[in-house]
Amino acid sequence: MNTPYRAVAQTRRREMKARMGLAGFIALTAWMIAPSVWPAVWLIAVSVGQAVDWLAFRPFLNSDRERPGAGAIAAACLACVLNSTVYSSISIYLWGAGETGMVFGSVLIAGALLHVTLHLNSVRSILLASVAPHALYFLGLPVGRAILTDTPQDYLIAIGCLLYMTHLLVAVRQSAATTKALQQANAVATEERNRAEIANAAKSDFLAVVSHEIRTPMNAVMAAATLLDRSRLKPEQREQVGMLKDAGEVLVGLLNDVLDFSKIEAGKMQIEPTSTDVRDKLKGLKSLWEPKADANGVAIRLNLPSDFPARLRIDALRLQQILFNLLSNAVKFTQEGEVTVRAEWIADGSALRIQVSDTGCGIPDDRLPHIFDSFEQVDAGVTRRYGGTGLGLAISKRLAELMGGALTVASEIGVGTTFELTLPSQAEERVEAAEQQAQIEADLSGLSILAVDDHPVNRKIVAMLLEPFGCRLSFAEDGAEAVALARDVPFDIILMDMQMPVMDGISATRAIRREGLNRETPVVALTANAMDVHRQAWLAVGVESFLTKPIDPAALVSTLEQASLSVAAPSLPPLPLALQA
Ligand code: ADP
């Protein structure tokens, strides 16, 4: 923050060149009015004064102190007195050179007075030190002359100068009051902003807790679906598992939406385009919503032209989020008829256009302009009947805009509604092998892993996911238990949950890093908290890497593999029987 002293010093530094240029002009004019050596002597004196000024104000430029030392302030005030005294002294010379010189001399002091009162008013002592010498010249010369000559004209000039000074004083007081009011308003605004930031941090914490609570059961659902998918299944069972996984992913996505909404609000949302099979995503969404639409006797039609590109470069998660919202609404508000999803690739403009139309109840004209506002719902009864928050369309529109596109709506009461999503994208015919579903393969056999989680379901999932790889697993139910174990038993990797009773994951990691056999063991933070603030806290205690719940099996395995690379030969001490998985 800029302090008043620093602001004054910056102004003086900034205007030094202009002051010197003006002094040169004044010296030349004074010489033309009355040629002699004095204007040149005056100019040299002004230059010396400016050098003193430069030195006197220099300490303020790099200081954050609201009130610098008394010595520095006194030096700056003295420099101002010196400069004003020297600068206005040219008026004595001009007043002795006839009427032209008098007018020019008075005008230049009046200008100097105005200049210092406007620029230096944030520090009263410096203002007074600068104004006083100018004011003495400005009043002293005409009043002295009037007393000496005793003529009405000179008295009039003296009275005029007095009036000018009075007006200037009033203006200075006014300006000081305005500056003070401005400073107070700034202080209030800063305080309000701080309060808003604290409230926002509290909101982030609240969201983190909520996300933790919902993600834990989701973790179980997703892991179970993944394991089921790996088992021997009939084709229709595989399709059902696929639906389960898709729905789970969308639910996790929705959960993230709440976090995302605050991210969008804070301008921190990142868009990450990847090579995506949009047709596949559309088919997945169709099968996800079909059962619900069927129950109402409503059909969902997917209209995909044959020339639609196999892959598009687009942020798949955000695209799914938007379409999920649109389809969810279309199914929710359509009691008969059909819902149509029409996808189109506009080769000219390299854009993807998707229309979601329904033959539902429609949206009244007067509500249409507000439909994308947050927490906007046409009919409060709808919330009771169907649920919903009124956030879906607000997020969708903002996401579309963040992706460089647009989301628009057209609707007619009783006829239906059409949402049109347009997103810029690049077509990619090549199917990237790396992005295809790969079998998870890794060499984790013999790795001794301590998994710390208070939730029995989560411990079970870790066991189910890692046992097939030949890992040797030990479990702890809270941070304190993990610390006690890590003191005596060497592990190759520690998987650490964040929120646990007795001792949380961060405190436990800190304690493990402090003493015992596992001070150097890589710790992988296995947490339901995707919030960035928590990542900072984890990093501060020295975790190796992060895994967000619900656990993605491939990510778990590759993270463990990475972490194991930093471990020497896996240690194989006997494990306490009670802790064997
Ligand atoms: P939510 O569905 O969670 O209430 P949205 O932001 O998705 O929130 O939708 C806001 C409101 O817009 C809905 O409550 C509904 O009144 C209206 N709306 C959205 N889509 C449709 C649609 N396809 N047909 C009729 N009304 C709709």
JSON list of N, CA and C in Angstrom, two decimals, residues 42-79:
[
{"chain": "A", "resi": 42, "resn": "TRP", "atom": "N", "xyz": [19.71, 32.83, -9.97]},
{"chain": "A", "resi": 42, "resn": "TRP", "atom": "CA", "xyz": [18.49, 32.22, -9.40]},
{"chain": "A", "resi": 42, "resn": "TRP", "atom": "C", "xyz": [18.30, 30.78, -9.90]},
{"chain": "A", "resi": 43, "resn": "LEU", "atom": "N", "xyz": [18.55, 30.62, -11.24]},
{"chain": "A", "resi": 43, "resn": "LEU", "atom": "CA", "xyz": [18.37, 29.28, -11.83]},
{"chain": "A", "resi": 43, "resn": "LEU", "atom": "C", "xyz": [19.33, 28.28, -11.18]},
{"chain": "A", "resi": 44, "resn": "ILE", "atom": "N", "xyz": [20.55, 28.72, -10.93]},
{"chain": "A", "resi": 44, "resn": "ILE", "atom": "CA", "xyz": [21.53, 27.81, -10.29]},
{"chain": "A", "resi": 44, "resn": "ILE", "atom": "C", "xyz": [21.05, 27.47, -8.87]},
{"chain": "A", "resi": 45, "resn": "ALA", "atom": "N", "xyz": [20.54, 28.49, -8.16]},
{"chain": "A", "resi": 45, "resn": "ALA", "atom": "CA", "xyz": [20.05, 28.25, -6.78]},
{"chain": "A", "resi": 45, "resn": "ALA", "atom": "C", "xyz": [18.88, 27.27, -6.79]},
{"chain": "A", "resi": 46, "resn": "VAL", "atom": "N", "xyz": [17.97, 27.43, -7.80]},
{"chain": "A", "resi": 46, "resn": "VAL", "atom": "CA", "xyz": [16.82, 26.49, -7.90]},
{"chain": "A", "resi": 46, "resn": "VAL", "atom": "C", "xyz": [17.34, 25.07, -8.12]},
{"chain": "A", "resi": 47, "resn": "SER", "atom": "N", "xyz": [18.37, 24.92, -8.99]},
{"chain": "A", "resi": 47, "resn": "SER", "atom": "CA", "xyz": [18.90, 23.58, -9.27]},
{"chain": "A", "resi": 47, "resn": "SER", "atom": "C", "xyz": [19.47, 22.95, -8.01]},
{"chain": "A", "resi": 48, "resn": "VAL", "atom": "N", "xyz": [20.20, 23.76, -7.23]},
{"chain": "A", "resi": 48, "resn": "VAL", "atom": "CA", "xyz": [20.76, 23.22, -5.97]},
{"chain": "A", "resi": 48, "resn": "VAL", "atom": "C", "xyz": [19.62, 22.79, -5.05]},
{"chain": "A", "resi": 49, "resn": "GLY", "atom": "N", "xyz": [18.58, 23.65, -4.99]},
{"chain": "A", "resi": 49, "resn": "GLY", "atom": "CA", "xyz": [17.41, 23.35, -4.15]},
{"chain": "A", "resi": 49, "resn": "GLY", "atom": "C", "xyz": [16.76, 22.03, -4.55]},
{"chain": "A", "resi": 50, "resn": "GLN", "atom": "N", "xyz": [16.69, 21.79, -5.87]},
{"chain": "A", "resi": 50, "resn": "GLN", "atom": "CA", "xyz": [16.07, 20.54, -6.35]},
{"chain": "A", "resi": 50, "resn": "GLN", "atom": "C", "xyz": [16.92, 19.33, -5.97]},
{"chain": "A", "resi": 51, "resn": "ALA", "atom": "N", "xyz": [18.25, 19.53, -6.00]},
{"chain": "A", "resi": 51, "resn": "ALA", "atom": "CA", "xyz": [19.14, 18.42, -5.61]},
{"chain": "A", "resi": 51, "resn": "ALA", "atom": "C", "xyz": [18.93, 18.08, -4.13]},
{"chain": "A", "resi": 52, "resn": "VAL", "atom": "N", "xyz": [18.79, 19.12, -3.30]},
{"chain": "A", "resi": 52, "resn": "VAL", "atom": "CA", "xyz": [18.55, 18.91, -1.87]},
{"chain": "A", "resi": 52, "resn": "VAL", "atom": "C", "xyz": [17.21, 18.18, -1.69]},
{"chain": "A", "resi": 53, "resn": "ASP", "atom": "N", "xyz": [16.22, 18.62, -2.45]},
{"chain": "A", "resi": 53, "resn": "ASP", "atom": "CA", "xyz": [14.88, 18.01, -2.42]},
{"chain": "A", "resi": 53, "resn": "ASP", "atom": "C", "xyz": [14.97, 16.52, -2.74]},
{"chain": "A", "resi": 54, "resn": "TRP", "atom": "N", "xyz": [15.74, 16.21, -3.79]},
{"chain": "A", "resi": 54, "resn": "TRP", "atom": "CA", "xyz": [15.91, 14.83, -4.25]},
{"chain": "A", "resi": 54, "resn": "TRP", "atom": "C", "xyz": [16.46, 13.96, -3.12]},
{"chain": "A", "resi": 55, "resn": "LEU", "atom": "N", "xyz": [17.48, 14.52, -2.43]},
{"chain": "A", "resi": 55, "resn": "LEU", "atom": "CA", "xyz": [18.09, 13.76, -1.33]},
{"chain": "A", "resi": 55, "resn": "LEU", "atom": "C", "xyz": [17.14, 13.62, -0.15]},
{"chain": "A", "resi": 56, "resn": "ALA", "atom": "N", "xyz": [16.43, 14.72, 0.16]},
{"chain": "A", "resi": 56, "resn": "ALA", "atom": "CA", "xyz": [15.58, 14.73, 1.36]},
{"chain": "A", "resi": 56, "resn": "ALA", "atom": "C", "xyz": [14.38, 13.79, 1.22]},
{"chain": "A", "resi": 57, "resn": "PHE", "atom": "N", "xyz": [13.85, 13.64, 0.02]},
{"chain": "A", "resi": 57, "resn": "PHE", "atom": "CA", "xyz": [12.65, 12.80, -0.15]},
{"chain": "A", "resi": 57, "resn": "PHE", "atom": "C", "xyz": [12.98, 11.35, -0.49]},
{"chain": "A", "resi": 58, "resn": "ARG", "atom": "N", "xyz": [14.26, 11.09, -0.78]},
{"chain": "A", "resi": 58, "resn": "ARG", "atom": "CA", "xyz": [14.64, 9.74, -1.19]},
{"chain": "A", "resi": 58, "resn": "ARG", "atom": "C", "xyz": [14.27, 8.66, -0.16]},
{"chain": "A", "resi": 59, "resn": "PRO", "atom": "N", "xyz": [14.51, 8.91, 1.15]},
{"chain": "A", "resi": 59, "resn": "PRO", "atom": "CA", "xyz": [14.19, 7.83, 2.13]},
{"chain": "A", "resi": 59, "resn": "PRO", "atom": "C", "xyz": [12.72, 7.40, 2.10]},
{"chain": "A", "resi": 60, "resn": "PHE", "atom": "N", "xyz": [11.81, 8.29, 1.72]},
{"chain": "A", "resi": 60, "resn": "PHE", "atom": "CA", "xyz": [10.38, 7.93, 1.73]},
{"chain": "A", "resi": 60, "resn": "PHE", "atom": "C", "xyz": [10.03, 6.96, 0.60]},
{"chain": "A", "resi": 61, "resn": "LEU", "atom": "N", "xyz": [10.83, 7.03, -0.48]},
{"chain": "A", "resi": 61, "resn": "LEU", "atom": "CA", "xyz": [10.45, 6.26, -1.67]},
{"chain": "A", "resi": 61, "resn": "LEU", "atom": "C", "xyz": [10.44, 4.76, -1.42]},
{"chain": "A", "resi": 62, "resn": "ASN", "atom": "N", "xyz": [11.40, 4.28, -0.60]},
{"chain": "A", "resi": 62, "resn": "ASN", "atom": "CA", "xyz": [11.50, 2.84, -0.38]},
{"chain": "A", "resi": 62, "resn": "ASN", "atom": "C", "xyz": [10.99, 2.42, 0.99]},
{"chain": "A", "resi": 63, "resn": "SER", "atom": "N", "xyz": [10.31, 3.33, 1.67]},
{"chain": "A", "resi": 63, "resn": "SER", "atom": "CA", "xyz": [9.88, 2.97, 3.03]},
{"chain": "A", "resi": 63, "resn": "SER", "atom": "C", "xyz": [8.37, 2.72, 3.07]},
{"chain": "A", "resi": 64, "resn": "ASP", "atom": "N", "xyz": [7.99, 1.65, 3.81]},
{"chain": "A", "resi": 64, "resn": "ASP", "atom": "CA", "xyz": [6.57, 1.32, 3.96]},
{"chain": "A", "resi": 64, "resn": "ASP", "atom": "C", "xyz": [5.99, 1.93, 5.22]},
{"chain": "A", "resi": 65, "resn": "ARG", "atom": "N", "xyz": [6.82, 2.65, 5.93]},
{"chain": "A", "resi": 65, "resn": "ARG", "atom": "CA", "xyz": [6.34, 3.15, 7.23]},
{"chain": "A", "resi": 65, "resn": "ARG", "atom": "C", "xyz": [5.29, 4.23, 7.03]},
{"chain": "A", "resi": 66, "resn": "GLU", "atom": "N", "xyz": [4.19, 4.06, 7.74]},
{"chain": "A", "resi": 66, "resn": "GLU", "atom": "CA", "xyz": [3.08, 5.02, 7.65]},
{"chain": "A", "resi": 66, "resn": "GLU", "atom": "C", "xyz": [3.58, 6.40, 8.10]},
{"chain": "A", "resi": 67, "resn": "ARG", "atom": "N", "xyz": [4.39, 6.40, 9.17]},
{"chain": "A", "resi": 67, "resn": "ARG", "atom": "CA", "xyz": [4.96, 7.67, 9.66]},
{"chain": "A", "resi": 67, "resn": "ARG", "atom": "C", "xyz": [6.47, 7.49, 9.82]},
{"chain": "A", "resi": 68, "resn": "PRO", "atom": "N", "xyz": [7.26, 8.08, 8.90]},
{"chain": "A", "resi": 68, "resn": "PRO", "atom": "CA", "xyz": [8.71, 7.92, 8.99]},
{"chain": "A", "resi": 68, "resn": "PRO", "atom": "C", "xyz": [9.27, 8.64, 10.22]},
{"chain": "A", "resi": 69, "resn": "GLY", "atom": "N", "xyz": [10.59, 8.51, 10.47]},
{"chain": "A", "resi": 69, "resn": "GLY", "atom": "CA", "xyz": [11.21, 9.12, 11.63]},
{"chain": "A", "resi": 69, "resn": "GLY", "atom": "C", "xyz": [11.13, 10.64, 11.60]},
{"chain": "A", "resi": 70, "resn": "ALA", "atom": "N", "xyz": [11.19, 11.24, 12.82]},
{"chain": "A", "resi": 70, "resn": "ALA", "atom": "CA", "xyz": [11.04, 12.70, 12.92]},
{"chain": "A", "resi": 70, "resn": "ALA", "atom": "C", "xyz": [12.15, 13.41, 12.13]},
{"chain": "A", "resi": 71, "resn": "GLY", "atom": "N", "xyz": [13.38, 12.82, 12.15]},
{"chain": "A", "resi": 71, "resn": "GLY", "atom": "CA", "xyz": [14.51, 13.45, 11.45]},
{"chain": "A", "resi": 71, "resn": "GLY", "atom": "C", "xyz": [14.24, 13.55, 9.96]},
{"chain": "A", "resi": 72, "resn": "ALA", "atom": "N", "xyz": [13.73, 12.44, 9.39]},
{"chain": "A", "resi": 72, "resn": "ALA", "atom": "CA", "xyz": [13.47, 12.41, 7.94]},
{"chain": "A", "resi": 72, "resn": "ALA", "atom": "C", "xyz": [12.38, 13.41, 7.58]},
{"chain": "A", "resi": 73, "resn": "ILE", "atom": "N", "xyz": [11.34, 13.50, 8.44]},
{"chain": "A", "resi": 73, "resn": "ILE", "atom": "CA", "xyz": [10.25, 14.45, 8.15]},
{"chain": "A", "resi": 73, "resn": "ILE", "atom": "C", "xyz": [10.78, 15.89, 8.24]},
{"chain": "A", "resi": 74, "resn": "ALA", "atom": "N", "xyz": [11.60, 16.16, 9.26]},
{"chain": "A", "resi": 74, "resn": "ALA", "atom": "CA", "xyz": [12.14, 17.51, 9.42]},
{"chain": "A", "resi": 74, "resn": "ALA", "atom": "C", "xyz": [13.00, 17.88, 8.21]},
{"chain": "A", "resi": 75, "resn": "ALA", "atom": "N", "xyz": [13.82, 16.92, 7.74]},
{"chain": "A", "resi": 75, "resn": "ALA", "atom": "CA", "xyz": [14.69, 17.19, 6.59]},
{"chain": "A", "resi": 75, "resn": "ALA", "atom": "C", "xyz": [13.84, 17.51, 5.35]},
{"chain": "A", "resi": 76, "resn": "ALA", "atom": "N", "xyz": [12.75, 16.74, 5.17]},
{"chain": "A", "resi": 76, "resn": "ALA", "atom": "CA", "xyz": [11.89, 16.98, 4.01]},
{"chain": "A", "resi": 76, "resn": "ALA", "atom": "C", "xyz": [11.22, 18.35, 4.12]},
{"chain": "A", "resi": 77, "resn": "CYS", "atom": "N", "xyz": [10.77, 18.73, 5.32]},
{"chain": "A", "resi": 77, "resn": "CYS", "atom": "CA", "xyz": [10.12, 20.03, 5.51]},
{"chain": "A", "resi": 77, "resn": "CYS", "atom": "C", "xyz": [11.12, 21.17, 5.22]},
{"chain": "A", "resi": 78, "resn": "LEU", "atom": "N", "xyz": [12.34, 20.97, 5.73]},
{"chain": "A", "resi": 78, "resn": "LEU", "atom": "CA", "xyz": [13.36, 22.01, 5.49]},
{"chain": "A", "resi": 78, "resn": "LEU", "atom": "C", "xyz": [13.65, 22.16, 4.00]},
{"chain": "A", "resi": 79, "resn": "ALA", "atom": "N", "xyz": [13.70, 21.02, 3.31]},
{"chain": "A", "resi": 79, "resn": "ALA", "atom": "CA", "xyz": [13.94, 21.07, 1.86]},
{"chain": "A", "resi": 79, "resn": "ALA", "atom": "C", "xyz": [12.82, 21.83, 1.16]}
]
